Amino acid sequence: MYALVDCNNFYVSCERLFDPSLLHKPVVVLSNNDGCVIARSDEAKALGIGMGVPAYMFDSFFKQQGVAVFSSNYTLYGDISDRVMKTLASFVPRLEVYSIDEAFLDMSELTYQHPAAIGLAIRRTIQQHVGVPVSVGIAPTKALAKMANRYAKKRCKETGVFYAANALLLDEMLLATDIADIWGIGSQYATRLHARGITTAKKFTELPPDWVREQMSVTGLRLWNELRGLPAIEWEAEIKPKKNICTSRSLGKLSNDYSVIKEAISNHAAVCALKLRRQESVCRQVNVFIGTNPHKTSQAQYHHSITLECETATNITGDIIAYALKGLDIIFRKEGYLYMKCGVMVQDIIPEECIQQNLFSNRCRKKDKLLLTAMDSLNLAMGKDTVRMAVQRFDRRYKLRADHLSKRYTTNFNELLKIYI
DNA sequence: TCTGGGGTCCTAGGACCC
DNA sequence: TCTGGGGTCCTAGGACCC
C-alpha cells in the first residue's frame, strides 16, 4: 500500500503561512520574470484563472478582483518543502520525494494502524508543525495513490484523505476520474483515447493490453497495470544523480548586447558547475543555447545551440564557463536579432571518481579542487555570490522581473517576520 | 534464381512530469 | 514592457562491428 502526500496549492500556501490575511482570498504565484501564473489558490481557480496563463494579460483583472499576486520565492518554498519532507519521513521507513511538494510513502510495514488513520495523522501533523495543508491518497500502487490524492482533493475536502480500501471504492474512483486527469496521460494521449471513446480511468483499464502497448509503448502498459492494481512503477528511495543539468533564464528584457549575454552565460555555466559538484559528478559535454522571443512572431527569430566536448570530464567552474563562452561565440548573431533567453546544459555526466585524465594534460586537479572547495564554502557561509569568476561580474546588467517578491522569512536573518505589539 | 545474422551505440524526436 | 525552468523515459532509424 502506498500513500501520495501532496501539498495543496503549495506556493500559495507558503505565502499564506506568513500572511494569514491571504486565507480565503484569491492568491496567485507567478513564474520567473513574473511571466505566467504557476500556482493558484482555490479562490483564484474559481475566478477562472488558468494554469500557465500570461500574467500581463490579467493585470487589470487581478486588481479588479483583488487577487494577491506574488513573484516566485524559491528560497522560501524550498525551505518549507524541506520541513514538510522531514515531517513525512518521521512517519514511515521509506519515503520517496517526488517533487518540491509531493512524496510517496510506503505504508506496507505499518500494519498495526489503519492506513486512513495514518493519513489523517499526517495531515494533522504537517498542518501543526509546518502550517501547510496537504492531501493524502492511499492505494495499492503509485499511480492509484496519485489518483486517490486527486480524488481526496475533490471529494473529501473535509478530511483531505482518501483511502481506496477495497475494490468497490477503487471502482468508484476509477469511474469518477477523467482520462485526462490520470498521471502519465498528457494531452496527446488524452486526445487519442477520446477518439476511441475512452473517457474515464475505468474504461482505460478495460482496454486490451496489446492496443495499449502499441499506442502508448511500455510506459502506457505500465500505467495500465498500475491502474489495475499491479505495481509496475519502481520505487526510488534514494535521489539519483541527474543525467543532465540545465540552467537557463530569461534575460529580463530583450537584448543583443554580446557582453550582457556573455555575463548571463557565465553565470548559468557557474551554476551548472556548482550543481555538478553538489552531486559529485563531472560532465563531458557542455551545451549552450540562445533564443529570441518566440511569442513575438513579427520579429526575426533565431534559436541555436551547440555542444562542445570537454577535453577532460570536469566540474570546474572556470572550465565550464570557458566551454560555454566558446560555444556562445560560435552561435551568437548580433545583427537583426533580440535575444530573450539563454542557457547552459551540461551533459554526459559521470561520477567524479571516474575521471579519465587526458594523457597530455599537466593539469593539477588537486589544486583546482582545493580552490573550488574554498570558493564553495565561502559562498555557502557568506551568500551565494560572494566569490565568483571575473567574467560573471558583480554589476548584474540583466535582471529578471520580480515585482511582487515576499521575504525569505525562514532562511535569511535580515528578512525575519517582524511582529509589532 | 538470387544478397546472413547477429549485435551495440548514437541521435532525434516524441511523449510525459512538476 | 510583458508568455518559466527545469527534468525523465522510450522508440525508431542509421551507422557501424564481427
Coordinates of C-alpha atoms (C1' of nucleotides) in Angstrom, one line a residue:
Chain A
M1 CA 0.0 0.0 0.0
Y2 CA 1.3 3.4 -1.0
A3 CA 0.4 6.9 0.0
L4 CA 0.9 10.0 -2.0
V5 CA 1.1 13.2 0.1
D6 CA 0.7 16.4 -1.9
C7 CA 0.7 20.0 -0.5
N8 CA -2.4 21.9 -1.6
N9 CA -1.5 24.8 -3.9
F10 CA 1.9 24.7 -2.4
Y11 CA 3.5 28.0 -3.4
V12 CA 0.3 29.8 -2.4
S13 CA 0.2 28.0 0.9
C14 CA 3.8 29.1 1.6
E15 CA 2.9 32.7 1.0
R16 CA -0.1 32.4 3.3
L17 CA 2.0 31.0 6.0
F18 CA 3.5 34.4 6.7
D19 CA 0.4 36.5 5.9
P20 CA -2.8 34.9 7.2
S21 CA -4.9 37.7 5.8
L22 CA -4.4 35.9 2.5
L23 CA -6.5 33.0 3.7
H24 CA -9.9 32.6 1.8
K25 CA -8.7 35.2 -0.7
P26 CA -7.7 34.7 -4.3
V27 CA -3.9 34.4 -4.5
V28 CA -1.6 33.6 -7.4
V29 CA 2.2 33.0 -7.7
L30 CA 4.0 33.9 -10.9
S31 CA 6.9 32.1 -12.7
N32 CA 10.3 33.6 -13.0
N33 CA 10.4 37.0 -14.6
D34 CA 6.8 37.4 -13.4
G35 CA 5.9 35.7 -16.7
C36 CA 2.9 33.4 -16.1
V37 CA 0.7 32.0 -13.4
I38 CA 2.1 28.8 -11.9
A39 CA 0.2 28.5 -8.6
R40 CA -3.4 29.5 -7.7
S41 CA -5.4 29.3 -4.6
D42 CA -8.8 27.7 -4.8
E43 CA -10.4 31.1 -4.9
A44 CA -8.2 32.1 -7.8
K45 CA -9.1 28.9 -9.7
A46 CA -12.8 29.7 -9.0
L47 CA -12.3 33.1 -10.8
G48 CA -11.3 31.2 -13.9
I49 CA -7.6 31.9 -13.8
G50 CA -5.9 29.1 -15.7
M51 CA -2.6 27.4 -15.1
G52 CA 0.2 29.0 -17.1
V53 CA -1.7 32.0 -18.3
P54 CA 0.5 35.0 -19.1
A55 CA 0.4 37.4 -16.2
Y56 CA 0.4 40.7 -18.1
M57 CA -2.9 39.8 -19.8
F58 CA -4.5 39.6 -16.3
D59 CA -3.0 42.7 -14.7
S60 CA -6.3 44.7 -14.6
F61 CA -8.3 41.6 -13.8
F62 CA -6.1 40.9 -10.8
K63 CA -6.6 44.4 -9.5
Q64 CA -10.3 44.4 -10.2
Q65 CA -10.9 41.1 -8.4
G66 CA -8.5 41.8 -5.5
V67 CA -6.2 38.9 -6.4
A68 CA -3.0 38.9 -4.3
V69 CA 0.0 38.4 -6.7
F70 CA 3.4 37.1 -5.8
S71 CA 6.7 36.6 -7.7
S72 CA 8.1 33.1 -7.1
N73 CA 10.3 32.9 -4.0
Y74 CA 12.1 29.5 -4.4
T75 CA 14.3 30.1 -1.4
L76 CA 11.2 30.2 0.8
Y77 CA 9.4 27.3 -1.0
G78 CA 12.5 25.1 -0.9
D79 CA 12.9 25.6 2.8
I80 CA 9.2 24.9 3.6
S81 CA 9.4 21.8 1.4
D82 CA 12.4 20.5 3.4
R83 CA 10.3 20.8 6.6
V84 CA 7.4 19.0 5.1
M85 CA 9.6 16.2 3.9
K86 CA 11.3 15.8 7.2
T87 CA 8.0 15.6 9.0
L88 CA 6.8 13.0 6.5
A89 CA 9.9 11.0 6.9
S90 CA 9.1 10.6 10.6
F91 CA 6.0 8.6 9.8
V92 CA 7.4 5.8 7.5
P93 CA 10.6 3.8 7.0
R94 CA 10.5 4.5 3.3
L95 CA 9.9 7.8 1.6
E96 CA 10.3 8.9 -2.0
V97 CA 10.4 12.7 -2.5
Y98 CA 8.8 13.1 -5.9
S99 CA 8.8 16.8 -6.3
I100 CA 9.0 20.0 -4.3
D101 CA 5.5 19.4 -2.9
E102 CA 4.9 15.7 -3.2
A103 CA 6.2 12.5 -1.8
F104 CA 5.3 8.8 -1.9
L105 CA 5.2 6.9 1.3
D106 CA 5.5 3.1 1.6
M107 CA 2.8 2.1 4.0
S108 CA 3.3 -1.7 3.8
E109 CA 5.2 -2.1 7.1
L110 CA 2.6 0.0 9.1
T111 CA 0.2 -2.9 9.6
Y112 CA -0.6 -2.1 13.2
Q113 CA -2.5 1.0 12.2
H114 CA -5.3 1.7 9.8
P115 CA -4.0 3.5 6.7
A116 CA -6.7 6.1 6.8
A117 CA -5.9 6.9 10.4
I118 CA -2.2 7.4 9.4
G119 CA -3.3 9.6 6.6
L120 CA -5.3 11.8 9.0
A121 CA -2.4 11.9 11.4
I122 CA 0.0 13.0 8.6
R123 CA -2.3 15.8 7.6
R124 CA -2.8 17.0 11.1
T125 CA 0.9 16.9 12.0
I126 CA 2.0 18.8 8.9
Q127 CA -0.6 21.4 9.5
Q128 CA 0.6 21.8 13.1
H129 CA 4.4 21.5 12.6
V130 CA 4.8 23.3 9.3
G131 CA 1.5 25.0 8.6
V132 CA 0.6 24.0 5.1
P133 CA -2.4 21.9 4.2
V134 CA -1.8 18.6 2.5
S135 CA -4.0 15.9 0.8
V136 CA -3.3 12.2 1.2
G137 CA -4.2 9.5 -1.3
I138 CA -3.7 5.8 -0.3
A139 CA -4.0 2.9 -2.7
P140 CA -2.2 -0.3 -3.8
T141 CA 0.0 1.2 -6.5
K142 CA 1.7 4.5 -7.0
A143 CA -0.5 5.5 -10.0
L144 CA -3.6 4.7 -8.0
A145 CA -2.2 6.6 -5.0
K146 CA -1.8 9.6 -7.2
M147 CA -5.3 9.2 -8.4
A148 CA -6.6 8.8 -4.8
N149 CA -4.8 12.0 -3.9
R150 CA -6.6 13.9 -6.6
Y151 CA -9.9 12.3 -5.6
A152 CA -9.3 13.3 -2.0
K153 CA -8.8 16.9 -3.0
K154 CA -12.1 16.8 -5.0
R155 CA -14.4 14.6 -2.9
C156 CA -13.0 14.6 0.6
K157 CA -12.3 18.2 1.2
E158 CA -13.1 18.0 4.9
T159 CA -10.7 15.2 5.8
G160 CA -8.3 15.6 2.9
V161 CA -7.7 11.9 2.9
F162 CA -8.9 9.2 0.6
Y163 CA -8.1 5.5 1.2
A164 CA -9.0 3.2 -1.7
A165 CA -9.6 0.4 0.8
N166 CA -11.4 -2.1 -1.4
A167 CA -12.5 -3.0 -5.0
L168 CA -15.7 -1.1 -4.6
L169 CA -14.0 2.2 -3.6
L170 CA -11.3 1.7 -6.3
D171 CA -14.0 1.3 -8.9
E172 CA -15.8 4.4 -7.7
M173 CA -12.6 6.4 -8.0
L174 CA -11.8 5.0 -11.5
L175 CA -15.2 5.8 -12.8
A176 CA -15.1 9.3 -11.4
T177 CA -11.7 10.1 -12.9
D178 CA -11.4 11.7 -16.3
I179 CA -8.9 10.1 -18.7
A180 CA -7.0 13.4 -19.0
D181 CA -6.6 13.6 -15.2
I182 CA -4.5 10.4 -15.0
W183 CA -0.9 10.7 -14.0
G184 CA 1.1 9.8 -17.2
I185 CA -1.6 10.7 -19.7
G186 CA -1.0 14.1 -21.2
S187 CA -2.9 16.0 -23.9
Q188 CA -1.7 13.9 -26.8
Y189 CA -2.7 10.6 -25.3
A190 CA -6.0 12.0 -24.0
T191 CA -7.0 13.1 -27.5
R192 CA -6.1 9.7 -28.9
L193 CA -8.0 7.9 -26.2
H194 CA -11.0 10.2 -26.5
A195 CA -11.2 9.4 -30.2
R196 CA -11.6 5.8 -29.2
G197 CA -14.4 6.6 -26.8
I198 CA -12.3 6.2 -23.7
T199 CA -13.4 8.9 -21.3
T200 CA -12.7 7.5 -17.8
A201 CA -9.9 5.8 -16.0
K202 CA -12.2 2.8 -15.6
K203 CA -12.6 2.5 -19.4
F204 CA -8.8 2.7 -19.8
T205 CA -8.3 -0.3 -17.5
E206 CA -10.7 -2.3 -19.7
L207 CA -8.7 -1.7 -22.9
P208 CA -6.9 -4.7 -24.4
P209 CA -3.3 -4.6 -23.3
D210 CA -1.9 -5.1 -26.8
W211 CA -3.6 -2.0 -28.0
V212 CA -2.2 0.0 -25.1
R213 CA 1.3 -1.3 -25.7
E214 CA 1.1 -0.5 -29.4
Q215 CA -0.4 3.0 -28.9
M216 CA 1.4 4.1 -25.8
S217 CA 4.5 1.9 -25.6
V218 CA 5.7 0.2 -22.4
T219 CA 5.1 3.3 -20.4
G220 CA 1.4 3.1 -21.2
L221 CA 1.3 -0.6 -20.4
R222 CA 2.9 0.0 -17.0
L223 CA 0.3 2.6 -16.3
W224 CA -2.5 0.1 -17.4
N225 CA -1.1 -2.5 -14.9
E226 CA -0.8 0.1 -12.1
L227 CA -4.4 1.2 -12.5
R228 CA -5.5 -2.5 -12.4
G229 CA -3.7 -2.8 -9.0
L230 CA -0.5 -4.4 -10.2
P231 CA 2.6 -2.4 -9.1
A232 CA 4.7 -1.6 -12.2
I233 CA 6.5 1.7 -11.4
E234 CA 9.7 1.3 -9.5
W235 CA 10.3 2.6 -6.0
E236 CA 13.1 5.2 -6.0
A237 CA 14.0 5.9 -2.4
E238 CA 17.4 7.5 -2.9
I239 CA 17.9 10.5 -5.0
K240 CA 19.7 9.5 -8.2
P241 CA 22.3 11.8 -9.7
K242 CA 21.0 13.9 -12.6
K243 CA 21.9 12.8 -16.1
N244 CA 21.6 16.3 -17.5
I245 CA 21.8 19.6 -15.7
C246 CA 20.4 22.7 -17.2
T247 CA 20.5 26.3 -16.0
S248 CA 18.7 28.9 -18.1
R249 CA 16.8 32.1 -17.6
S250 CA 15.1 34.9 -19.5
L251 CA 17.3 38.0 -19.8
G252 CA 14.5 40.1 -18.2
K253 CA 14.4 42.3 -21.3
L254 CA 15.3 41.8 -24.9
S255 CA 18.9 42.4 -25.7
N256 CA 21.5 41.8 -28.4
D257 CA 24.4 43.1 -26.3
Y258 CA 27.1 40.4 -26.6
S259 CA 28.7 41.4 -23.3
V260 CA 25.5 41.1 -21.4
I261 CA 24.7 37.7 -22.8
K262 CA 28.3 36.7 -22.1
E263 CA 27.7 37.7 -18.5
A264 CA 24.5 35.7 -18.3
I265 CA 26.0 32.6 -19.9
S266 CA 28.9 32.8 -17.5
N267 CA 26.5 32.9 -14.5
H268 CA 24.5 30.0 -15.9
A269 CA 27.7 28.0 -16.5
A270 CA 28.9 28.6 -13.0
V271 CA 25.6 27.4 -11.5
C272 CA 25.8 24.2 -13.7
A273 CA 29.3 23.6 -12.3
L274 CA 28.1 24.1 -8.8
K275 CA 25.2 21.7 -9.3
L276 CA 27.7 19.1 -10.7
R277 CA 29.9 19.4 -7.7
R278 CA 26.9 19.1 -5.3
Q279 CA 26.1 15.7 -6.8
E280 CA 29.8 14.7 -7.0
S281 CA 29.7 14.4 -10.8
V282 CA 31.6 15.7 -13.8
C283 CA 30.4 16.3 -17.3
R284 CA 32.0 15.5 -20.7
Q285 CA 29.9 17.9 -22.7
V286 CA 28.8 21.5 -22.4
N287 CA 25.8 22.8 -24.4
V288 CA 25.0 26.4 -24.8
F289 CA 21.8 27.9 -26.3
I290 CA 20.3 31.3 -27.1
G291 CA 17.0 32.3 -28.5
T292 CA 14.8 35.2 -29.4
N293 CA 11.3 35.7 -28.2
P294 CA 9.2 33.1 -29.9
H295 CA 6.0 34.9 -29.0
K296 CA 7.0 37.9 -31.0
T297 CA 6.3 36.5 -34.4
S298 CA 6.8 39.9 -36.0
Q299 CA 10.5 39.9 -35.0
A300 CA 13.2 37.9 -36.7
Q301 CA 13.6 34.6 -34.9
Y302 CA 16.9 32.8 -34.1
H303 CA 17.3 29.8 -31.9
H304 CA 20.6 28.0 -31.8
S305 CA 22.6 25.7 -29.6
I306 CA 25.9 24.0 -29.8
T307 CA 27.5 21.2 -27.8
L308 CA 31.2 21.1 -27.1
E309 CA 33.2 18.1 -25.9
C310 CA 35.3 18.6 -22.8
E311 CA 38.9 17.6 -23.1
T312 CA 38.7 16.0 -19.7
A313 CA 35.5 15.5 -17.8
T314 CA 35.1 18.4 -15.4
N315 CA 33.1 20.2 -12.8
I316 CA 35.5 23.1 -12.6
T317 CA 33.7 26.5 -12.8
G318 CA 36.4 28.1 -15.0
D319 CA 36.3 25.2 -17.4
I320 CA 32.6 25.1 -17.8
I321 CA 32.4 28.8 -18.3
A322 CA 35.2 28.7 -20.9
Y323 CA 33.5 26.0 -22.9
A324 CA 30.2 27.8 -22.7
L325 CA 31.6 31.1 -23.9
K326 CA 33.5 29.4 -26.7
G327 CA 30.1 27.9 -27.8
L328 CA 28.4 31.2 -27.4
D329 CA 31.0 32.9 -29.6
I330 CA 30.2 30.4 -32.4
I331 CA 26.4 30.7 -32.3
F332 CA 25.9 34.3 -31.5
R333 CA 24.5 36.5 -34.2
K334 CA 24.1 40.2 -33.4
E335 CA 22.5 41.8 -36.4
G336 CA 18.8 41.8 -36.6
Y337 CA 18.1 39.7 -33.5
L338 CA 16.9 40.5 -30.0
Y339 CA 17.5 37.7 -27.5
M340 CA 15.2 36.8 -24.7
K341 CA 16.6 33.7 -23.2
C342 CA 19.9 31.8 -23.0
G343 CA 21.2 28.9 -21.0
V344 CA 23.8 26.2 -20.4
M345 CA 23.3 22.5 -20.2
V346 CA 26.0 20.0 -19.0
Q347 CA 25.6 16.5 -20.4
D348 CA 27.2 13.1 -20.5
I349 CA 27.5 13.2 -16.7
I350 CA 29.6 10.6 -14.8
P351 CA 30.7 10.2 -11.2
E352 CA 33.6 12.4 -10.2
E353 CA 35.8 9.4 -9.2
C354 CA 35.6 8.1 -12.8
I355 CA 37.5 10.9 -14.4
Q356 CA 39.8 9.7 -17.2
Q357 CA 42.8 12.1 -17.2
N358 CA 44.0 13.3 -20.5
L359 CA 47.3 11.7 -21.2
F360 CA 48.9 15.0 -22.3
S361 CA 47.3 17.3 -19.7
N362 CA 49.6 18.6 -17.0
R363 CA 46.7 20.0 -15.0
C364 CA 46.7 19.6 -11.3
R365 CA 43.3 18.5 -10.2
K366 CA 44.2 18.6 -6.6
K367 CA 44.8 22.4 -6.7
D368 CA 41.6 23.0 -8.7
K369 CA 39.7 21.0 -6.2
L370 CA 41.1 22.9 -3.2
L371 CA 40.3 26.3 -4.8
L372 CA 36.7 25.2 -5.6
T373 CA 36.2 23.8 -2.2
A374 CA 37.3 27.1 -0.6
M375 CA 35.1 29.0 -3.0
D376 CA 32.0 26.9 -2.4
S377 CA 32.4 27.1 1.4
L378 CA 32.8 30.8 1.3
N379 CA 29.7 31.2 -0.8
L380 CA 27.8 28.9 1.5
A381 CA 28.8 30.8 4.6
M382 CA 28.6 34.4 3.2
G383 CA 26.0 34.3 0.4
K384 CA 26.0 32.6 -2.9
D385 CA 27.7 35.3 -5.0
T386 CA 30.5 36.3 -2.6
V387 CA 33.3 34.7 -4.7
R388 CA 32.9 34.5 -8.4
M389 CA 34.8 34.4 -11.6
A390 CA 35.7 37.8 -13.2
V391 CA 33.5 37.3 -16.3
Q392 CA 30.5 36.9 -14.1
R393 CA 30.9 40.5 -12.9
F394 CA 29.3 42.0 -9.8
D395 CA 27.1 44.6 -11.5
R396 CA 24.4 42.4 -12.9
R397 CA 23.3 44.1 -16.1
Y398 CA 20.4 41.8 -16.8
K399 CA 17.7 41.2 -14.2
L400 CA 14.6 39.1 -14.0
R401 CA 11.5 40.9 -13.1
A402 CA 10.2 40.1 -9.6
D403 CA 8.0 42.9 -8.6
H404 CA 6.0 41.0 -6.0
L405 CA 8.6 39.1 -4.1
S406 CA 8.0 38.1 -0.5
K407 CA 10.7 37.9 2.1
R408 CA 12.9 34.9 2.7
Y409 CA 11.4 34.6 6.1
T410 CA 12.9 31.3 7.1
T411 CA 16.4 31.4 5.6
N412 CA 17.7 34.9 5.9
F413 CA 18.3 36.6 9.2
N414 CA 17.7 40.1 7.8
E415 CA 14.3 39.1 6.5
L416 CA 12.7 37.6 9.5
L417 CA 9.0 38.2 10.1
K418 CA 8.5 41.3 12.2
I419 CA 5.6 41.5 14.6
Y420 CA 4.6 44.8 16.1
I421 CA 3.0 44.7 19.5
Chain B
dT1 C1' 17.5 -17.6 -59.0
dC2 C1' 19.3 -14.6 -56.0
dT3 C1' 22.0 -10.7 -51.4
dG4 C1' 23.3 -13.5 -43.3
dG5 C1' 22.5 -12.9 -38.8
dG6 C1' 23.5 -11.3 -35.2
dG7 C1' 25.0 -7.2 -32.0
dT8 C1' 25.8 -2.1 -30.0
dC9 C1' 25.8 2.8 -29.8
dC10 C1' 24.1 7.2 -31.0
dT11 C1' 20.7 10.7 -32.2
dA12 C1' 16.4 12.9 -33.0
dG13 C1' 12.0 13.3 -31.8
dG14 C1' 8.0 12.5 -29.1
dA15 C1' 5.7 11.8 -25.0
dC16 C1' 5.3 12.8 -20.2
dC17 C1' 6.1 15.1 -15.2
dC18 C1' 6.3 19.1 -11.7
Chain C
dT1 C1' 7.1 46.1 -21.4
dC2 C1' 5.1 41.7 -20.8
dT3 C1' 4.3 34.3 -22.2
dG4 C1' 9.1 29.7 -16.8
dG5 C1' 12.6 26.4 -15.9
dG6 C1' 13.7 22.5 -15.0
dG7 C1' 13.7 17.1 -15.8
dT8 C1' 12.7 11.8 -17.4
dC9 C1' 11.9 7.8 -20.4
dC10 C1' 11.0 5.4 -24.8
dT11 C1' 11.3 4.4 -29.8
dA12 C1' 12.9 4.3 -34.5
dG13 C1' 16.4 4.5 -37.6
dG14 C1' 21.1 4.9 -39.1
dA15 C1' 26.0 3.8 -38.6
dC16 C1' 29.0 0.5 -37.5
dC17 C1' 31.0 -4.0 -35.8
dC18 C1' 32.1 -9.1 -36.4

